[in-house]
């Protein structure tokens, strides 16, 4: 990936109008500003600007997964029916998983999640307690035949997920790693500028334990969350399983003598962690020989992060009426350089662009011959954290006008000090 780019060369320039058929903030802004394009309902193409954001999000996720001993793999999207029949999920997922016949009449499916395939590779290579624990993750496209794909990147039929799987020798070890992953997730979201609420949610058909979701509280969310924002409380439940309602007294706070009220908000689930225990591994015959010579079932944990959905959540929570306001950590470029004027002004902007590029800065340089208004409004729309303007006025002062996208005011900065 190039550090820097001239806007004249960029594929995926801003559109003058928002797409008429999109209602979500993330789809409207990401399509208008040239990060993604819609292919069909629930399926979006990622354009060069968008791929830079995805790459940054993925790097953050990889760094944090590697820190907790995750090893990256890449599993196949294509799935044989037989494997999914071992757990009974082939028929359970009918209508949700893409399932079809290939040209030889064999049943195949597209990866919906990867518990079965991960167990299938782990069980062939781990027979002894010495081979465990195993922590494998991947970043890959997942396919789900979602009936309500209408919130842009929040709910796709094809979308990117990071999925991590832990194989441990006991429930206690699983519980311990589950906590480790929860902490790593918190860090992942913080690094990408997302405030998440650790929310209790339903376990689904395969887990006895409740699961936990990482919810970004925002209007554009599809879930409903009941939570308490009392200091140090942290109580939060997804409405699906909630035993409380908004306006109730927070029972957790009451125990410590505090008087707090449960609130209600919409949320985007950007991550979800599960303890599958030994249910699926037993169904699939994944056992190991323990120190005492006994064959015992392996314990499975499964941990997902929506990569494209996180990108959507960032946009939903970082915007104003003019466009996106990217957090630095995931912004496609760090500096949006603009020349307003030709001749000497353009020469100076060119020089700045070349020098910044040489220094390794990530610069998008709007070198088009269009009006100042168009350039400035496109800069606001695209949302790069810092805007540098070179004009007659700044040239007179031997300066550049620097403005943060997240702030109102700009300042003149002497070129010599930059
Ligand atoms: P939801 O309840 O929103 O349908 P889920 O609980 O079925 O999602 P998981 O199986 O837990 O999703 O998947 C892990 C993560 O992948 C989710 O937390 C979410 O961030 C992301 N994800 C799931 N489904 C989609 C989708 N259709 N489009 C985009 N991201 C998704
Ligand atoms: Mg979920």
Coordinates of C-alpha atoms and ligand atoms in Angstrom, one line a residue:
X1 CA 0.0 0.0 0.0
X2 CA 1.4 3.4 -1.0
X3 CA 1.9 5.9 1.9
X4 CA 0.6 8.8 -0.1
X5 CA -1.7 9.4 -3.0
X6 CA -2.8 12.2 -5.3
X7 CA -6.6 12.5 -5.3
X8 CA -6.6 12.9 -9.1
X9 CA -5.3 9.3 -9.3
X10 CA -7.6 7.9 -6.6
X11 CA -10.2 5.3 -7.8
X12 CA -13.4 6.0 -5.8
X13 CA -13.8 9.8 -5.7
X14 CA -16.7 11.3 -3.7
X15 CA -20.1 11.4 -5.2
X16 CA -22.1 14.6 -5.2
X17 CA -25.2 13.0 -3.8
X18 CA -25.9 10.4 -1.1
X19 CA -27.2 7.1 -2.4
X20 CA -31.0 7.4 -2.4
X21 CA -31.7 3.8 -1.4
X22 CA -29.7 3.7 1.8
X23 CA -31.1 4.8 5.2
X24 CA -28.1 4.0 7.5
X25 CA -25.5 6.7 8.3
X26 CA -22.7 4.3 7.6
X27 CA -23.8 3.3 4.2
X28 CA -24.7 6.8 3.1
X29 CA -21.4 8.3 4.2
X30 CA -19.1 5.4 3.2
X31 CA -20.7 5.2 -0.3
X32 CA -20.8 9.0 -0.9
X33 CA -17.2 9.5 0.2
X34 CA -15.9 6.6 -1.9
X35 CA -14.9 4.0 0.7
X36 CA -17.3 1.3 -0.5
X37 CA -19.8 0.6 -3.3
X38 CA -23.0 -1.4 -3.1
X39 CA -22.9 -4.6 -5.2
X40 CA -26.3 -6.1 -4.2
X41 CA -28.4 -6.2 -1.0
X42 CA -26.1 -7.0 1.9
X43 CA -22.9 -7.1 -0.3
X44 CA -20.5 -4.3 -0.6
X45 CA -17.3 -3.8 -2.6
X46 CA -14.5 -2.3 -0.6
X47 CA -12.7 0.5 -2.6
X48 CA -9.1 1.7 -2.1
X49 CA -10.0 4.2 0.7
X50 CA -12.1 1.6 2.5
X51 CA -9.5 -1.1 2.2
X52 CA -7.0 1.2 3.9
X53 CA -9.4 1.4 6.9
X54 CA -10.0 -2.3 6.9
X55 CA -6.2 -2.9 6.9
X56 CA -5.8 -0.7 9.9
X57 CA -8.6 -2.3 11.8
X58 CA -7.2 -5.7 10.9
X59 CA -3.7 -4.8 12.1
X60 CA -5.1 -3.7 15.5
X61 CA -7.0 -7.0 15.8
X62 CA -4.0 -9.1 14.7
X63 CA -1.6 -7.3 17.2
X64 CA -4.0 -7.9 20.1
X65 CA -4.8 -11.5 19.1
X66 CA -1.0 -12.3 18.8
X67 CA -0.4 -10.9 22.2
X68 CA -2.8 -13.5 23.7
X69 CA -1.0 -16.3 21.9
X70 CA -3.4 -16.5 18.9
X71 CA -1.9 -17.9 15.8
X72 CA -3.3 -16.8 12.4
X73 CA -4.6 -19.3 9.9
X74 CA -6.8 -19.1 6.8
X75 CA -9.5 -21.7 6.5
X76 CA -11.6 -22.4 3.4
X77 CA -14.8 -20.7 2.8
X78 CA -16.2 -23.8 1.0
X79 CA -17.7 -26.3 3.4
X80 CA -18.6 -30.0 2.9
X81 CA -22.0 -31.0 4.3
X82 CA -20.6 -34.1 6.0
X83 CA -18.5 -32.1 8.5
X84 CA -21.4 -30.0 9.6
X85 CA -23.6 -33.0 10.0
X86 CA -21.3 -34.2 12.8
X87 CA -22.8 -31.5 15.0
X88 CA -26.3 -31.5 13.4
X89 CA -25.8 -27.9 12.3
X90 CA -26.1 -28.5 8.6
X91 CA -29.9 -28.9 9.0
X92 CA -30.1 -26.4 11.9
X93 CA -28.6 -23.7 9.8
X94 CA -30.8 -24.3 6.8
X95 CA -32.0 -20.9 5.5
X96 CA -29.2 -19.0 7.2
X97 CA -26.2 -20.8 5.8
X98 CA -25.7 -20.7 2.0
X99 CA -26.1 -24.3 1.0
X100 CA -26.1 -25.6 -2.5
X101 CA -25.2 -28.5 -4.8
X102 CA -22.0 -28.5 -6.8
X103 CA -21.8 -29.8 -10.4
X104 CA -21.3 -33.3 -9.2
X105 CA -24.4 -33.2 -7.1
X106 CA -22.4 -33.0 -3.8
X107 CA -23.8 -30.7 -1.0
X108 CA -21.5 -27.8 -0.2
X109 CA -21.9 -24.6 1.9
X110 CA -20.3 -21.3 2.4
X111 CA -18.6 -20.6 5.8
X112 CA -21.1 -19.1 8.2
X113 CA -18.8 -19.5 11.2
X114 CA -16.0 -22.0 11.6
X115 CA -16.3 -24.1 14.7
X116 CA -16.7 -27.4 12.8
X117 CA -13.7 -26.7 10.4
X118 CA -11.5 -25.6 13.2
X119 CA -12.3 -28.7 15.3
X120 CA -11.6 -30.8 12.2
X121 CA -8.1 -29.5 11.8
X122 CA -7.3 -29.4 15.5
X123 CA -8.4 -32.9 16.2
X124 CA -6.0 -34.4 13.6
X125 CA -3.0 -32.7 15.2
X126 CA -3.7 -32.7 19.0
X127 CA -3.9 -36.1 20.7
X128 CA -2.2 -35.4 24.0
X129 CA -2.4 -32.8 26.8
X130 CA 1.1 -31.8 25.5
X131 CA -0.5 -30.5 22.3
X132 CA -2.9 -28.2 24.1
X133 CA -4.0 -25.4 24.5
X134 CA -4.4 -24.3 20.9
X135 CA -5.5 -20.8 20.0
X136 CA -6.3 -20.2 16.3
X137 CA -7.8 -17.3 14.5
X138 CA -8.5 -16.0 11.1
X139 CA -9.7 -12.9 9.3
X140 CA -12.0 -13.9 6.5
X141 CA -15.2 -13.3 4.6
X142 CA -18.3 -15.0 6.1
X143 CA -21.5 -15.6 4.4
X144 CA -25.0 -15.5 5.9
X145 CA -28.3 -15.4 4.2
X146 CA -29.5 -12.5 6.3
X147 CA -33.2 -11.7 5.6
X148 CA -32.9 -8.1 6.9
X149 CA -29.7 -6.8 5.3
X150 CA -30.5 -3.1 5.3
X151 CA -28.1 -1.3 7.6
X152 CA -25.1 -1.0 5.3
X153 CA -22.0 -2.7 6.7
X154 CA -23.7 -3.5 10.0
X155 CA -25.6 -6.4 8.5
X156 CA -24.1 -8.0 5.4
X157 CA -24.8 -11.2 3.7
X158 CA -21.1 -11.3 2.9
X159 CA -18.9 -9.6 5.5
X160 CA -15.5 -9.8 7.2
X161 CA -15.1 -11.4 10.6
X162 CA -12.2 -12.2 12.8
X163 CA -12.9 -15.5 14.5
X164 CA -10.7 -17.0 17.2
X165 CA -11.1 -20.5 18.7
X166 CA -9.6 -21.8 21.9
X167 CA -9.0 -25.5 22.6
X168 CA -8.2 -26.2 26.2
X169 CA -8.0 -29.2 28.5
X170 CA -10.6 -28.1 31.1
X171 CA -13.5 -25.8 31.8
X172 CA -11.4 -23.9 34.3
X173 CA -8.8 -23.2 31.6
X174 CA -11.6 -22.2 29.2
X175 CA -13.0 -19.8 31.7
X176 CA -9.6 -18.3 32.3
X177 CA -8.9 -17.7 28.6
X178 CA -12.4 -16.3 28.1
X179 CA -11.5 -13.5 30.5
X180 CA -8.2 -12.9 28.7
X181 CA -10.0 -12.6 25.4
X182 CA -12.6 -10.3 26.9
X183 CA -9.8 -7.9 28.1
X184 CA -8.1 -8.1 24.7
X185 CA -11.3 -7.2 22.9
X186 CA -11.8 -4.2 25.1
X187 CA -8.4 -3.0 24.1
X188 CA -9.0 -3.7 20.4
X189 CA -12.1 -1.5 20.4
X190 CA -10.5 1.2 22.4
X191 CA -7.6 1.3 20.0
X192 CA -10.1 1.8 17.1
X193 CA -12.0 4.5 18.9
X194 CA -15.0 2.5 19.9
X195 CA -16.6 2.7 23.4
X196 CA -18.0 -0.7 24.1
X197 CA -20.3 -2.1 26.8
X198 CA -19.7 -5.6 27.9
X199 CA -23.2 -7.1 27.7
X200 CA -24.7 -10.3 28.8
X201 CA -26.5 -12.1 26.0
X202 CA -28.2 -15.4 25.2
X203 CA -26.2 -18.6 24.9
X204 CA -27.9 -20.0 21.9
X205 CA -28.4 -23.7 21.3
X206 CA -24.9 -24.9 21.9
X207 CA -23.8 -23.2 25.0
X208 CA -25.0 -23.5 28.5
X209 CA -23.2 -20.5 29.7
X210 CA -24.3 -17.0 28.8
X211 CA -22.3 -15.3 26.2
X212 CA -21.0 -11.7 26.2
X213 CA -21.3 -9.1 23.5
X214 CA -19.4 -6.0 23.0
X215 CA -22.0 -3.3 22.2
X216 CA -21.4 0.2 20.9
X217 CA -24.4 2.2 22.2
X218 CA -25.7 4.4 19.3
X219 CA -29.0 5.3 17.6
X220 CA -28.1 3.3 14.5
X221 CA -27.8 0.0 16.4
X222 CA -30.1 -2.9 15.8
X223 CA -30.0 -4.3 19.3
X224 CA -31.7 -3.0 22.5
X225 CA -29.5 -2.9 25.6
X226 CA -30.6 -2.4 29.2
X227 CA -27.6 -1.0 31.2
X228 CA -26.6 0.9 34.3
X229 CA -24.1 3.7 34.0
X230 CA -23.5 3.9 37.7
X231 CA -19.9 4.4 38.6
X232 CA -18.0 1.1 38.5
X233 CA -21.2 -0.9 38.0
X234 CA -21.0 -2.2 34.4
X235 CA -24.3 -4.0 34.4
X236 CA -25.6 -4.5 30.9
X237 CA -28.0 -7.1 29.3
X238 CA -29.3 -7.6 25.8
X239 CA -33.1 -7.2 25.7
X240 CA -33.2 -10.8 24.3
X241 CA -32.5 -12.2 27.7
X242 CA -33.0 -9.2 29.9
X243 CA -34.5 -9.7 33.4
X244 CA -34.8 -5.9 33.8
X245 CA -36.4 -3.0 32.0
X246 CA -35.6 0.7 31.7
X247 CA -36.6 2.6 34.7
X248 CA -36.0 -0.3 37.1
X249 CA -33.7 0.2 40.1
X250 CA -30.2 -1.3 39.4
X251 CA -30.0 -4.3 41.8
X252 CA -26.3 -4.5 41.5
X253 CA -25.8 -0.9 42.7
X254 CA -28.5 -1.4 45.4
X255 CA -26.2 -4.1 46.9
X256 CA -23.6 -1.5 47.6
X257 CA -26.1 1.1 48.8
X258 CA -26.2 3.1 45.6
X259 CA -29.4 4.3 43.9
X260 CA -29.1 4.0 40.1
X261 CA -31.7 3.5 37.4
X262 CA -31.5 1.1 34.4
X263 CA -31.4 2.8 31.1
X264 CA -32.2 1.7 27.6
X265 CA -30.2 2.3 24.4
X266 CA -29.7 0.9 20.9
X267 CA -26.5 -0.9 20.3
X268 CA -24.3 -2.3 17.6
X269 CA -22.8 -5.7 18.5
X270 CA -19.3 -5.5 17.3
X271 CA -18.1 -8.6 19.0
X272 CA -19.3 -11.7 20.7
X273 CA -17.6 -14.4 22.9
X274 CA -18.9 -17.9 23.6
X275 CA -18.0 -20.8 25.8
X276 CA -19.1 -23.9 23.8
X277 CA -17.6 -26.2 26.5
X278 CA -17.3 -29.8 25.5
X279 CA -20.6 -30.1 23.6
X280 CA -19.3 -29.8 20.0
X281 CA -16.0 -31.4 20.6
X282 CA -17.8 -34.5 22.0
X283 CA -20.1 -34.6 19.0
X284 CA -17.0 -34.5 16.8
X285 CA -14.9 -37.0 18.8
X286 CA -12.2 -34.5 19.7
X287 CA -10.5 -36.0 22.8
X288 CA -7.0 -35.9 24.2
X289 CA -5.0 -38.2 26.4
X290 CA -4.4 -36.5 29.8
X291 CA -1.5 -36.9 32.1
X292 CA -3.3 -39.8 33.9
X293 CA -3.6 -41.7 30.6
X294 CA -7.4 -41.1 30.4
X295 CA -9.2 -39.9 27.2
X296 CA -10.9 -36.6 28.0
X297 CA -13.0 -34.1 25.9
X298 CA -11.4 -30.9 24.7
X299 CA -13.1 -27.6 25.7
X300 CA -13.9 -25.1 23.0
X301 CA -14.3 -21.3 23.1
X302 CA -15.3 -19.2 20.2
X303 CA -14.7 -15.4 19.8
X304 CA -15.8 -13.2 17.0
X305 CA -15.2 -9.6 15.9
X306 CA -17.1 -8.0 13.1
X307 CA -14.3 -6.3 11.0
X308 CA -16.6 -4.6 8.5
X309 CA -19.3 -4.0 11.2
X310 CA -16.7 -2.3 13.4
X311 CA -15.9 0.0 10.5
X312 CA -19.6 0.8 10.3
X313 CA -19.8 1.4 14.1
X314 CA -16.9 3.8 13.9
X315 CA -18.7 5.8 11.2
X316 CA -22.0 5.7 13.1
X317 CA -20.3 7.2 16.2
X318 CA -17.8 9.5 14.5
X319 CA -19.5 11.9 12.1
X320 CA -21.2 15.3 11.8
X321 CA -23.4 16.9 9.2
X322 CA -20.5 17.3 6.9
X323 CA -19.1 13.8 6.9
X324 CA -16.9 11.2 8.7
X325 CA -14.4 12.1 11.5
X326 CA -12.0 9.1 11.5
X327 CA -10.0 8.4 14.7
X328 CA -6.3 8.6 13.8
X329 CA -5.7 4.9 14.5
X330 CA -8.0 3.7 11.6
X331 CA -8.0 6.8 9.3
X332 CA -7.1 6.0 5.6
X333 CA -4.6 8.8 5.6
X334 CA -3.3 11.1 8.3
X335 CA -3.1 14.3 6.3
X336 CA -5.4 15.7 3.7
X337 CA -3.4 18.3 1.8
X338 CA -5.1 20.8 -0.4
X339 CA -3.9 23.5 -2.7
X340 CA -6.2 26.5 -3.2
X341 CA -4.8 28.3 -6.2
X342 CA -2.4 27.5 -9.0
X343 CA 1.2 28.6 -10.0
X344 CA 3.3 29.2 -6.9
X345 CA 0.7 27.9 -4.6
X346 CA 0.6 24.6 -6.4
X347 CA 4.4 24.4 -6.5
X348 CA 4.5 24.8 -2.8
X349 CA 1.8 22.2 -2.3
X350 CA 3.6 19.8 -4.6
X351 CA 6.8 20.4 -2.5
X352 CA 5.0 19.7 0.7
X353 CA 3.5 16.6 -0.7
X354 CA 6.8 15.2 -1.8
X355 CA 8.5 16.0 1.5
X356 CA 5.8 14.6 3.6
X357 CA 5.8 11.5 1.5
X358 CA 9.5 11.1 1.8
X359 CA 9.1 11.4 5.6
X360 CA 6.8 8.4 5.5
X361 CA 3.6 10.4 6.3
X362 CA 0.3 9.2 4.9
X363 CA -1.0 12.0 2.8
X364 CA -4.0 12.3 0.5
X365 CA -3.2 15.3 -1.8
X366 CA -6.2 16.9 -3.5
X367 CA -4.4 18.3 -6.6
X368 CA -7.6 18.6 -8.7
X369 CA -8.4 21.8 -10.5
X370 CA -11.8 22.3 -8.9
X371 CA -13.1 25.1 -6.6
X372 CA -11.9 25.6 -3.1
X373 CA -15.4 24.8 -1.9
X374 CA -15.5 21.4 -3.5
X375 CA -12.1 20.5 -2.1
X376 CA -12.9 21.7 1.4
X377 CA -16.3 19.9 1.5
X378 CA -14.8 16.7 0.2
X379 CA -12.1 16.9 2.9
X380 CA -14.8 17.2 5.5
X381 CA -16.8 14.3 3.9
X382 CA -13.8 11.9 3.7
X383 CA -12.8 12.7 7.3
X384 CA -9.0 12.5 7.4
X385 CA -7.9 13.7 10.9
X386 CA -5.8 16.6 9.7
X387 CA -6.3 19.0 6.8
X388 CA -3.4 21.2 5.5
X389 CA -4.3 24.0 3.1
X390 CA -1.8 25.9 1.0
X391 CA -3.1 29.1 -0.6
X392 CA -2.0 32.7 -1.5
X393 CA -2.8 33.7 2.0
X394 CA -0.7 31.0 3.7
X395 CA 2.1 31.5 1.2
X396 CA 2.4 35.1 2.2
X397 CA 2.9 34.0 5.8
X398 CA 5.3 31.2 4.8
X399 CA 2.8 29.0 6.5
X400 CA 0.3 26.2 6.0
X401 CA -3.2 26.3 7.4
X402 CA -3.7 23.3 9.6
X403 CA -7.1 22.1 10.9
X404 CA -8.1 19.1 12.8
X405 CA -11.3 17.4 11.4
X406 CA -12.5 17.1 15.0
X407 CA -12.0 20.7 15.8
X408 CA -13.6 24.0 14.6
X409 CA -10.6 26.3 14.4
X410 CA -7.6 26.2 12.2
X411 CA -4.2 27.7 12.8
X412 CA -1.4 29.0 10.6
X413 CA 1.8 27.0 11.1
X414 CA 5.2 28.2 9.7
X415 CA 6.5 25.9 7.0
X416 CA 9.9 26.0 8.6
X417 CA 8.5 24.5 11.8
X418 CA 6.7 21.7 10.0
Ligands
LIG1 P1 -26.2 -10.7 15.1 O1 -26.8 -11.1 16.4 O2 -26.0 -9.3 14.9 O3 -26.9 -11.3 13.9 P2 -24.4 -12.9 15.6 O4 -24.6 -12.9 17.1 O5 -25.1 -13.9 14.8 O6 -24.8 -11.4 15.1 P3 -21.8 -13.9 15.7 O7 -22.0 -15.2 15.2 O8 -21.6 -13.7 17.1 O9 -22.9 -12.9 15.2 O10 -20.6 -13.3 14.9 C1 -19.5 -12.6 15.4 C2 -19.4 -11.1 15.0 O11 -19.5 -11.0 13.6 C3 -20.6 -10.3 15.5 O12 -20.4 -9.9 16.8 C4 -20.7 -9.2 14.5 O13 -19.8 -8.2 14.9 C5 -20.2 -9.8 13.3 N1 -21.4 -10.1 12.4 C6 -22.2 -11.1 12.6 N2 -23.2 -11.2 11.6 C7 -22.9 -10.1 10.8 C8 -23.4 -9.6 9.6 N3 -24.5 -10.2 9.0 N4 -22.8 -8.6 9.0 C9 -21.8 -8.0 9.5 N5 -21.2 -8.4 10.7 C10 -21.7 -9.5 11.3
LIG2 MG1 -23.5 -12.5 18.3

